[in-house]
Coordinates of C-alpha atoms and ligand atoms in Angstrom, one line a residue:
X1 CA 30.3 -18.9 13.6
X2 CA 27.2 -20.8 14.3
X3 CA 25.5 -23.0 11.1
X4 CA 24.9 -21.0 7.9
X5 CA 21.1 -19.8 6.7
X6 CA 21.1 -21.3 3.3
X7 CA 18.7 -18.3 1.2
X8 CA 17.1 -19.5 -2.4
X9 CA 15.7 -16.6 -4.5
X10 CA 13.1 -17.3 -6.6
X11 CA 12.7 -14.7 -9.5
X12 CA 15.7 -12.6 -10.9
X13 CA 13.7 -9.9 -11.7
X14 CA 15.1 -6.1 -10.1
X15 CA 14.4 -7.2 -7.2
X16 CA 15.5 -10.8 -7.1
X17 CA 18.9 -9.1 -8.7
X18 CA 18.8 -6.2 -6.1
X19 CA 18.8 -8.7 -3.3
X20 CA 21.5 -10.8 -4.8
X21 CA 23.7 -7.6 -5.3
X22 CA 22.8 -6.1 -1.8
X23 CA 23.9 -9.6 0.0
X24 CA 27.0 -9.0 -1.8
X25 CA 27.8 -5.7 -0.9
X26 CA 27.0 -5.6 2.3
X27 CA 27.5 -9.4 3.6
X28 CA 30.1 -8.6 6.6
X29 CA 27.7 -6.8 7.9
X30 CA 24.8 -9.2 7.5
X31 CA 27.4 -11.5 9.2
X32 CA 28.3 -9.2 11.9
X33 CA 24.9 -8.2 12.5
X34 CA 23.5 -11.9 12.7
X35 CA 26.6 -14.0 14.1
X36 CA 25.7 -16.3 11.2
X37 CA 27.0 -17.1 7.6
X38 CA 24.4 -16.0 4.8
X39 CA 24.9 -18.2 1.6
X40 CA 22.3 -18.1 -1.2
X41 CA 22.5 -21.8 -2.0
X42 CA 19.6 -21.8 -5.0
X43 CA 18.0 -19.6 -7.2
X44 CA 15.1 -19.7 -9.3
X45 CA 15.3 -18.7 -12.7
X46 CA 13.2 -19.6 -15.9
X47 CA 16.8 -19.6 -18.5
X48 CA 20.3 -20.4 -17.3
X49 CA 22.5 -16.7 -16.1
X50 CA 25.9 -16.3 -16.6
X51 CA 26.4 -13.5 -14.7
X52 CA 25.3 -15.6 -11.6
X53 CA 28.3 -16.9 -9.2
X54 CA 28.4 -20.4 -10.3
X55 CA 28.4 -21.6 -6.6
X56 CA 24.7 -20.9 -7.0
X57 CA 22.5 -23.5 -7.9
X58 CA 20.4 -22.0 -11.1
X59 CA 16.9 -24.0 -11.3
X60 CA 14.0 -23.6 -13.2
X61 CA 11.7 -25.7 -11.7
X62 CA 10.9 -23.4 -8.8
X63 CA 8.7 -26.2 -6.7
X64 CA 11.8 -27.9 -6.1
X65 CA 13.4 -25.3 -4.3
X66 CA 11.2 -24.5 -2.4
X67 CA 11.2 -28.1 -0.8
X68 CA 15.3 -28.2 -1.1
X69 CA 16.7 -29.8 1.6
X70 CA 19.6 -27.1 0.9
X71 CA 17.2 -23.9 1.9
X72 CA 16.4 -22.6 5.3
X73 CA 14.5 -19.3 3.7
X74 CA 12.8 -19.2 0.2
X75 CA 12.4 -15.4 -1.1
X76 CA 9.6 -15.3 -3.1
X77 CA 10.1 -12.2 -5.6
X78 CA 8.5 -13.9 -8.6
X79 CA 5.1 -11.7 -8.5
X80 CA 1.3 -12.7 -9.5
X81 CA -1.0 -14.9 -7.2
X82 CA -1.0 -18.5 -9.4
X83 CA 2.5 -19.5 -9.3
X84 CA 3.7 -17.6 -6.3
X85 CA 0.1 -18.9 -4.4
X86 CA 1.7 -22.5 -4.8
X87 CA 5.7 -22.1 -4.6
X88 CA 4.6 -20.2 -1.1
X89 CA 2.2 -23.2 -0.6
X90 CA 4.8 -25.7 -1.1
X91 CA 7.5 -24.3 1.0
X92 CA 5.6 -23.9 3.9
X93 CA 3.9 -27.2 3.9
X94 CA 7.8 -28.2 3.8
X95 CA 9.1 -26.1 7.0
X96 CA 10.6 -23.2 5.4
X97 CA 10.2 -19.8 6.1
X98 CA 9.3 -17.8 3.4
X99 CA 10.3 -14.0 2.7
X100 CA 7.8 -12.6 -0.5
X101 CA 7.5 -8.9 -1.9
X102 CA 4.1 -10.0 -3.4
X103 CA 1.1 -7.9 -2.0
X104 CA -1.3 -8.8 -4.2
X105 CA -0.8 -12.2 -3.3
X106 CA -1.3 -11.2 0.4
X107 CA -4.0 -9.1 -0.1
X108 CA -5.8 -11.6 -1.6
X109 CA -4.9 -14.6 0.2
X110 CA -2.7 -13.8 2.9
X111 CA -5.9 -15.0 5.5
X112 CA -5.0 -18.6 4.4
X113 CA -1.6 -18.4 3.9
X114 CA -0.6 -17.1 7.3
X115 CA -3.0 -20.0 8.6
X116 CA -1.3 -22.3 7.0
X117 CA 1.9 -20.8 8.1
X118 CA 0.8 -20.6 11.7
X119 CA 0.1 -24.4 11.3
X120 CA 3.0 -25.1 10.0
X121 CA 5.0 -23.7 12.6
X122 CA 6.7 -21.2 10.2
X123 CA 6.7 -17.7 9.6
X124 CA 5.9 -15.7 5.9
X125 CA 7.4 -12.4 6.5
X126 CA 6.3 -9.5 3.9
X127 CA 8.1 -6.2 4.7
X128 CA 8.6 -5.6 1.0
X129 CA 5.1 -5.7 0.3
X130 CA 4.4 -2.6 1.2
X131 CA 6.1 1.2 1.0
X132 CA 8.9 -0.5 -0.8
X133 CA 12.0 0.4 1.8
X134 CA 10.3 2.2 4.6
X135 CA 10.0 -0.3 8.0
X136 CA 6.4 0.2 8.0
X137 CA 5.4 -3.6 8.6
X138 CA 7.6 -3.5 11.4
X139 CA 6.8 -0.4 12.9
X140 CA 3.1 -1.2 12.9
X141 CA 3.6 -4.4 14.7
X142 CA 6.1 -3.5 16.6
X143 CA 7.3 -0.5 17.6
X144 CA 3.5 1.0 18.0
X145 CA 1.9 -2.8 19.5
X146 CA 1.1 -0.7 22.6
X147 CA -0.7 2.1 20.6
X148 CA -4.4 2.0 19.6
X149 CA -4.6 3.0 16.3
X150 CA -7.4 5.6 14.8
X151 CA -6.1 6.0 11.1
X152 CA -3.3 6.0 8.4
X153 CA -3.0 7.1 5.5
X154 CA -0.3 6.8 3.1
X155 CA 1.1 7.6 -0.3
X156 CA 1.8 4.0 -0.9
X157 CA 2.7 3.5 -4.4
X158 CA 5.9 4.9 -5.6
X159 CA 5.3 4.7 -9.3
X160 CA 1.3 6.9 -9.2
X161 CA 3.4 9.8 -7.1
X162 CA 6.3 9.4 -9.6
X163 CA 3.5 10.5 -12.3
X164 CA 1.7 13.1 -10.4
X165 CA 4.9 15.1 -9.2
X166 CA 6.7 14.9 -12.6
X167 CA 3.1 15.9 -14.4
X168 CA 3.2 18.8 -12.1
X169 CA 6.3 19.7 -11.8
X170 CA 6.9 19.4 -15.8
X171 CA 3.8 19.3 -17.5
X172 CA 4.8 15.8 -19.1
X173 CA 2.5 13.4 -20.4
X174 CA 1.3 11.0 -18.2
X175 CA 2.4 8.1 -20.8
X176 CA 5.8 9.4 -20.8
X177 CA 6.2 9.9 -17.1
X178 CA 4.7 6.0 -16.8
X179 CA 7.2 4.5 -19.4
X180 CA 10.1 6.3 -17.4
X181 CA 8.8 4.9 -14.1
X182 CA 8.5 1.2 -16.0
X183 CA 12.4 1.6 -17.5
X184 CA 13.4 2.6 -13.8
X185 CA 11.7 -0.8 -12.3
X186 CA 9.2 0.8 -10.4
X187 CA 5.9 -0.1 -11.8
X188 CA 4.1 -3.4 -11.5
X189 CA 4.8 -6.1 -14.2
X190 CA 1.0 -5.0 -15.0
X191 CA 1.1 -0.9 -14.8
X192 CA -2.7 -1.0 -14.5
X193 CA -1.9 -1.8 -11.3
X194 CA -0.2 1.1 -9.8
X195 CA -2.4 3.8 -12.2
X196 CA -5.3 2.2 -11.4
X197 CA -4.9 2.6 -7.6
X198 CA -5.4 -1.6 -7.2
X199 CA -1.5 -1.9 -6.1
X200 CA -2.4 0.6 -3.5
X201 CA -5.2 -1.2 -2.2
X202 CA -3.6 -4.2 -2.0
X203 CA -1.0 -2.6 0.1
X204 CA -3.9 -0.8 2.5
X205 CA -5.2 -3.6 2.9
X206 CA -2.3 -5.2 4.3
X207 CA -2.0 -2.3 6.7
X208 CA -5.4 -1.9 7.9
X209 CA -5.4 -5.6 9.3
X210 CA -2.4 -4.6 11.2
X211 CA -3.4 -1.3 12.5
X212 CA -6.2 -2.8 13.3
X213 CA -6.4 -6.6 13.8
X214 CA -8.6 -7.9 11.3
X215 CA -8.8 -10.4 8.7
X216 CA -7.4 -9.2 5.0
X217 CA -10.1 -7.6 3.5
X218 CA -9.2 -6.6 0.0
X219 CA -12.5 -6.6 -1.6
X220 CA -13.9 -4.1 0.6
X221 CA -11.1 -1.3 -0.4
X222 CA -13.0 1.4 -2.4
X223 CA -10.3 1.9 -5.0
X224 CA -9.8 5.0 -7.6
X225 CA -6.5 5.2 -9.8
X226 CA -4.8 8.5 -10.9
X227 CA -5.8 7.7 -14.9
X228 CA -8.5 10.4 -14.8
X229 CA -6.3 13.2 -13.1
X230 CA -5.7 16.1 -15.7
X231 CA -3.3 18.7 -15.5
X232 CA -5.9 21.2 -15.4
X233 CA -6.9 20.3 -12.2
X234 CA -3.5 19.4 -10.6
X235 CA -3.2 23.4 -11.2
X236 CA -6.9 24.3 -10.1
X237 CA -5.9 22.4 -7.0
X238 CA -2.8 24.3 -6.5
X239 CA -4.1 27.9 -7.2
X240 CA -5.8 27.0 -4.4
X241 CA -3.5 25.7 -2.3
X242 CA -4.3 22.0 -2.3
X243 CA -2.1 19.3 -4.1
X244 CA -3.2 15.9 -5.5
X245 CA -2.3 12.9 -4.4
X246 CA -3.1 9.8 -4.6
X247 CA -3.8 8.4 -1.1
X248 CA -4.5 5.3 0.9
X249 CA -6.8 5.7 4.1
X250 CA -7.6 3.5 6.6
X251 CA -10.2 5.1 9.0
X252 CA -11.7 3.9 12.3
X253 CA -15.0 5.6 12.3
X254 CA -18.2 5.8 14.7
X255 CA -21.6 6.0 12.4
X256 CA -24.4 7.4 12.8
X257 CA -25.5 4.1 14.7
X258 CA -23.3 4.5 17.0
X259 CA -21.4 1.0 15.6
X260 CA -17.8 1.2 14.8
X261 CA -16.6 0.7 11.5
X262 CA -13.5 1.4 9.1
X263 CA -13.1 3.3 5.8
X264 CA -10.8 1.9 3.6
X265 CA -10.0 3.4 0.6
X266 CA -7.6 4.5 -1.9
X267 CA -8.0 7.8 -4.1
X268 CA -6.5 10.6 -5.1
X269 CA -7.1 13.9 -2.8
X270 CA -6.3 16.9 -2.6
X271 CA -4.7 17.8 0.4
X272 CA -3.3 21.1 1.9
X273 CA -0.1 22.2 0.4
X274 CA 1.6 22.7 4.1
X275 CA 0.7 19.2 5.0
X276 CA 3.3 16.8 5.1
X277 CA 2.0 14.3 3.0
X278 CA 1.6 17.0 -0.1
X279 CA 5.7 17.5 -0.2
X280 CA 6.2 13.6 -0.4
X281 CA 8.0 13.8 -4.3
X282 CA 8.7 11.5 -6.8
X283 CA 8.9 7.5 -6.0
X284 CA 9.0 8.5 -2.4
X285 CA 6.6 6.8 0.0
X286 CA 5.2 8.1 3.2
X287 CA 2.5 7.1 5.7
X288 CA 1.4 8.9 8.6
X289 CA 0.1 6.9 11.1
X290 CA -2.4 8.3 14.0
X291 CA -2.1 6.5 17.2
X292 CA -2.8 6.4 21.0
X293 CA -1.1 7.9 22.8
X294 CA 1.5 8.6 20.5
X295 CA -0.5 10.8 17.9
X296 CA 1.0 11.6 14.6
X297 CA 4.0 10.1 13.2
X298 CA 5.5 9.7 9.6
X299 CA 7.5 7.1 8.1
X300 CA 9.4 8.5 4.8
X301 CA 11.7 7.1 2.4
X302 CA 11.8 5.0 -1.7
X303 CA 8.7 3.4 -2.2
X304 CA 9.8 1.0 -5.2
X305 CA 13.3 0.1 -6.9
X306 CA 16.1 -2.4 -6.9
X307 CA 17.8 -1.4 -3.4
X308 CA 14.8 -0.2 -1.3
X309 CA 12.9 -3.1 -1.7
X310 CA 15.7 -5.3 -1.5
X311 CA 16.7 -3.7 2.2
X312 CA 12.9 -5.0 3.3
X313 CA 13.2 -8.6 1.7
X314 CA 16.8 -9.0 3.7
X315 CA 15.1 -7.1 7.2
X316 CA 13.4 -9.8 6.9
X317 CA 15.6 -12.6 6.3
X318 CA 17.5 -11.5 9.3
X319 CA 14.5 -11.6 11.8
X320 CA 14.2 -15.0 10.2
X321 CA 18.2 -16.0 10.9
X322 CA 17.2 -15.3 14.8
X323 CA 13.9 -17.2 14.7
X324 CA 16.2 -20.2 12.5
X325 CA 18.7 -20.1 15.9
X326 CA 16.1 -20.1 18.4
X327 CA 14.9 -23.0 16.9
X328 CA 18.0 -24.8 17.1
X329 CA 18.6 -23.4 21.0
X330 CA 15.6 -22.7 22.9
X331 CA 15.1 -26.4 24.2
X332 CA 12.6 -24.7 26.4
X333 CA 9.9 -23.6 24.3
X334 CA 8.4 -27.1 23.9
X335 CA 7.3 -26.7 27.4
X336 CA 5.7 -23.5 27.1
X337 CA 1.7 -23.7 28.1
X338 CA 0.6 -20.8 26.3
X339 CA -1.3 -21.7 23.2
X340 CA -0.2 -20.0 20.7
X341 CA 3.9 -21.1 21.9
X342 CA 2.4 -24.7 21.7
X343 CA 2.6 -24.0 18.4
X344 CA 6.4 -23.9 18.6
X345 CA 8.7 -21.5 18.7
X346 CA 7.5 -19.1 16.0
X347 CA 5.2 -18.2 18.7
X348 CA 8.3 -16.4 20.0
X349 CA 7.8 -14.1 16.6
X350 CA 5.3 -11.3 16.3
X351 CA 2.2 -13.3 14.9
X352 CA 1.5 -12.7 11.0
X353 CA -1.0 -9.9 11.2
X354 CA 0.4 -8.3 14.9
X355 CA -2.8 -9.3 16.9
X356 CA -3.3 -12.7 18.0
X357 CA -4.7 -15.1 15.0
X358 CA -7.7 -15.4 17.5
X359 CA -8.1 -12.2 18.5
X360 CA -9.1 -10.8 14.6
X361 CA -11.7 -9.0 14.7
X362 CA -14.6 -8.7 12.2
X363 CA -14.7 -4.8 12.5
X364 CA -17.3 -3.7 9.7
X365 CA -16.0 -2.3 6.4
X366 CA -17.9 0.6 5.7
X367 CA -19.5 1.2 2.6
X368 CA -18.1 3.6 -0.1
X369 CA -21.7 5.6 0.6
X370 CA -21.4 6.1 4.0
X371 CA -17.5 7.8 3.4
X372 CA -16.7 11.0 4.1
X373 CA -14.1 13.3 2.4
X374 CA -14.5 17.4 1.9
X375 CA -14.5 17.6 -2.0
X376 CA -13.3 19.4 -4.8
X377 CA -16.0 19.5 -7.8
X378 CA -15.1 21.4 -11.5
X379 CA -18.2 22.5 -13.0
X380 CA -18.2 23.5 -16.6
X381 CA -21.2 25.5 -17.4
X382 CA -22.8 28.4 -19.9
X383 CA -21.8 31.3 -18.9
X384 CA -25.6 32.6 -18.4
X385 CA -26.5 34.8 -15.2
X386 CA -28.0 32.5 -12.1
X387 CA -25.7 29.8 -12.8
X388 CA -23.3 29.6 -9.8
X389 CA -26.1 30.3 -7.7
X390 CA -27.9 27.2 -9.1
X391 CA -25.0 25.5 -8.5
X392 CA -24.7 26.7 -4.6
X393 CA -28.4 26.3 -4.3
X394 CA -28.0 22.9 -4.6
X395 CA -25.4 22.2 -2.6
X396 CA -26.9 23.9 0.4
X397 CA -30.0 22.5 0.3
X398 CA -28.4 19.4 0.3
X399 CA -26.7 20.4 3.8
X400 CA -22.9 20.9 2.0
X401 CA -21.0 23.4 3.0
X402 CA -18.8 25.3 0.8
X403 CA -15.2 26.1 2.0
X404 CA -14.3 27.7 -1.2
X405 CA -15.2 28.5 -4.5
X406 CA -13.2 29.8 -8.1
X407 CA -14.5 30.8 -11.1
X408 CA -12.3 31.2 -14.1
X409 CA -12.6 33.4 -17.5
X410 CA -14.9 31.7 -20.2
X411 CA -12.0 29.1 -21.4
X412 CA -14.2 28.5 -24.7
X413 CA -16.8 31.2 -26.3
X414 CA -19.6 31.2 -23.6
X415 CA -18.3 28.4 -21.2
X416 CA -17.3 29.1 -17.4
X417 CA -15.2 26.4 -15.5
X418 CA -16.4 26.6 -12.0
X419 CA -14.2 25.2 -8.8
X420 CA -15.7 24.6 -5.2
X421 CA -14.3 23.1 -2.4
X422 CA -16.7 21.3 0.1
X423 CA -16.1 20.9 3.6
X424 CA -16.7 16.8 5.0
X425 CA -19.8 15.3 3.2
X426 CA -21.3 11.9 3.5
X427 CA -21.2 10.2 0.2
X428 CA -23.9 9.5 -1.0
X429 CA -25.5 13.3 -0.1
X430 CA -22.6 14.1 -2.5
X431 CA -23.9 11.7 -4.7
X432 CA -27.0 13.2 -5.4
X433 CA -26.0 17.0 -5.1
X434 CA -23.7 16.1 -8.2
X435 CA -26.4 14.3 -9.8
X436 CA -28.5 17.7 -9.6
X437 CA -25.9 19.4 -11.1
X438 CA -25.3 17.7 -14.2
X439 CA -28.8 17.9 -14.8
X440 CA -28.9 21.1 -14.8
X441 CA -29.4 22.9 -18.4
X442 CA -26.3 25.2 -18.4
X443 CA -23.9 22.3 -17.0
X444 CA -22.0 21.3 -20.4
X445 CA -19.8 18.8 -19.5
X446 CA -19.3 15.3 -16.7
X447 CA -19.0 17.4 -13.4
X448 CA -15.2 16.4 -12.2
X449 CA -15.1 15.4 -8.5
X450 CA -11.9 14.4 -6.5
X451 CA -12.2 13.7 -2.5
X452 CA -10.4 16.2 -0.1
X453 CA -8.8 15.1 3.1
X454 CA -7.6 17.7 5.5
X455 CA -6.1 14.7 8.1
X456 CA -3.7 14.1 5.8
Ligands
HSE1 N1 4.9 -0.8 -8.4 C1 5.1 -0.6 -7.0 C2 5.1 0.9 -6.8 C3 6.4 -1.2 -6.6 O1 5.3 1.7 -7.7 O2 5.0 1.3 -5.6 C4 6.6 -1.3 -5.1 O3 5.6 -2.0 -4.5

């Protein structure tokens, strides 16, 4: 067997752990599958582990690793974008390939760390970073490189959709549900970040760049967490037929002006019971990805834990052991004239963001104003004759067409909860049909909106 790939792990959290025990359960077949020996020479750890095989170099000072002579790949599964920003840093200024989990750090600084990268003639590969398990990074920039892509969207955070199917399903508290998802290792190390919606837009704004070559653009993802949801209107929402979810999109769009531009943004939506992204359960992940000529396909499976992020860090590590050995072999590529091979042989590898570094393109981000989503509004309002058709008035003349509309018993003495569905709506005409609303005398309490995508 050719030369071993020498691994350090920095981080034994779950799933620093899960990639340790999923090299050691399946490492004939990472053998078999590679022709090479996989050793985990280092790991990075802040207090000494017994339960660690003591061929295993335990370090705290992670910086070292990462310029070990001993290491060929560092897996970066430490989290957060101060420490990880400079252990990745470090590495890569040293010639290793790096392996990371960490989308927030990609989201917001991938643009200089893949330059950096590039220019180092090393590869940072991030399957991990996003839908936990499911090969999305890979399918996207491979196995669809010939497709032009129109829009994704996805349910891309394991631990929100754990909340919202076990709030509907059981009526639980959503502090209950969240602690269970935390004790199970799916949530963030900050939970804010998955109820909040910003772990989702870190990951959509990963994908968007690859479905549609452009730089990371993190600050432009419109962003709404599932922390307002209540169950009244997960039930609403199914009494009519919809489901909530909370959902990443990434849209190519034509404006009014006739210029291109791309929603990106992550919300929860209702979306048709029937669709396929409404039966995605639990800490299952899903994103459905539009494409031409292929049209509409679906990538399923865990979107956080132990073992399904751990089978994306090691995906990874064995592109990386055939990248290591064409290194050592292709005496050839040295020669190559292309410009991006003159970088060396990583060129041979699918470049960081699928699309040529010089072919990103500045698409325009469009503003949150200028979205548009059907919607689902919840009106509570004195029950006084003229009301609802107040309410209607004012949606029509504001061009918005209603698709459907409820109105339940008086829930307190004298008070009327009132549900419409919208069909698609600009924004900000939204925006100011709600604000007449609430101004409205008989309108009692904040008018509850939620978006409501039919793509999906
Ligand atoms: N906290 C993340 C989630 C972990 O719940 O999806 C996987 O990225």
């Amino acid at each position: 067997m050719s030369k071993s790939i020498k691994l350090a792990i920095l981080g034994l959290g779950t799933v620093g752990t899960g990639v340790i025990n999923l090299i050691n359960d399946n490492l004939a077949e990472l053998k078999r599958r590679s022709g090479r020996d996989i050793i985990i020479t280092e790991v990075g750890t802040r207090r000494q582990r017994d339960d660690i095989d003591p061929t295993i170099m335990q370090n705290s000072d992670l910086m070292a690793i990462a310029a070990s002579d001993n290491v060929d790949i560092v897996i970066e599964v430490i989290g957060g974008t101060t420490l990880a920003k400079d252990i990745i840093t470090h590495a890569i200024k040293h010639g290793k390939h790096v392996v990371t989990a960490n989308k927030a750090l990609l989201a917001e600084h991938g643009n200089e760390i893949f330059a950096l990268a590039e220019a180092h003639n090393v590869h940072v590969a991030y399957e991990a970073a996003v839908a936990g398990g499911i090969p999305i990074i890979k399918v996207m920039r491979e196995a669809l490189a010939a497709n032009k892509i129109d829009w994704l969207a996805g349910i891309i955070n394991g631990t929100g959709n754990f909340i919202m199917t076990e709030m509907r399903d059981t009526g639980r508290p959503f502090a209950d549900v969240l602690a269970e998802a935390q004790a199970l290792g799916y949530a963030e190390a900050d939970p804010t970040f998955d109820v909040e919606g910003i772990d989702a837009a870190h990951k959509l704004a990963l994908l968007a760049s690859i479905a549609f070559g452009m730089p990371l653009q993190f600050d432009k993802v419109y962003c709404e967490g599932i922390t307002e949801i209540t169950l009244q209107d997960v039930n609403y929402a199914e009494q009519l037929g919809y489901r909530i979810k909370h959902v990443g999109f990434a849209v190519r769009r034509t404006n009014a002006e006739g210029e291109e531009g791309i929603e990106l943004r992550v919300h929860p939506t209702l979306i048709p019971q029937n669709a396929l992204l409404a039966n995605v359960n639990g800490v299952k992940n899903a994103v459905l990805v539009n494409s031409h000529p292929l049209g509409q396909t679906l990538y399923y499976g865990d979107g956080a834990g132990a073992g399904a992020t751990a089978s994306a860090v090691m995906a990874d590590v064995m592109d990386l052991v055939r990248v290591l050995g064409c290194e050592r072999s292709d005496s050839n590529a040295q020669s190559n004239t292309d410009a991006y091979s003159q970088k060396g042989q990583i060129g041979h590898h699918v470049p960081h963001l699928s699309f040529m570094p010089e072919q990103l393109s500045n698409t325009p981000i469009l503003r949150a104003e200028q979205m548009i989503t059907g919607y689902y509004l919840r009106v509570h309002a004195y029950d006084n004759p003229g009301v609802l058709a107040d309410i209607t008035r004012i949606l029509s003349d504001a061009g918005i067409n209603i698709d459907a509309i409820l109105q339940k018993p008086a829930h307190k003495v004298g008070q009327v909860p009132v549900i419409i569905l919208t069909l698609p709506v600009v924004e900000s005409q939204m925006n100011l049909a709600i604000e007449k609303i609430q101004n409205l005398a008989a309108v009692t309490d904040k008018v509850v909106r939620i978006r409501l995508d039919e793509l999906a």
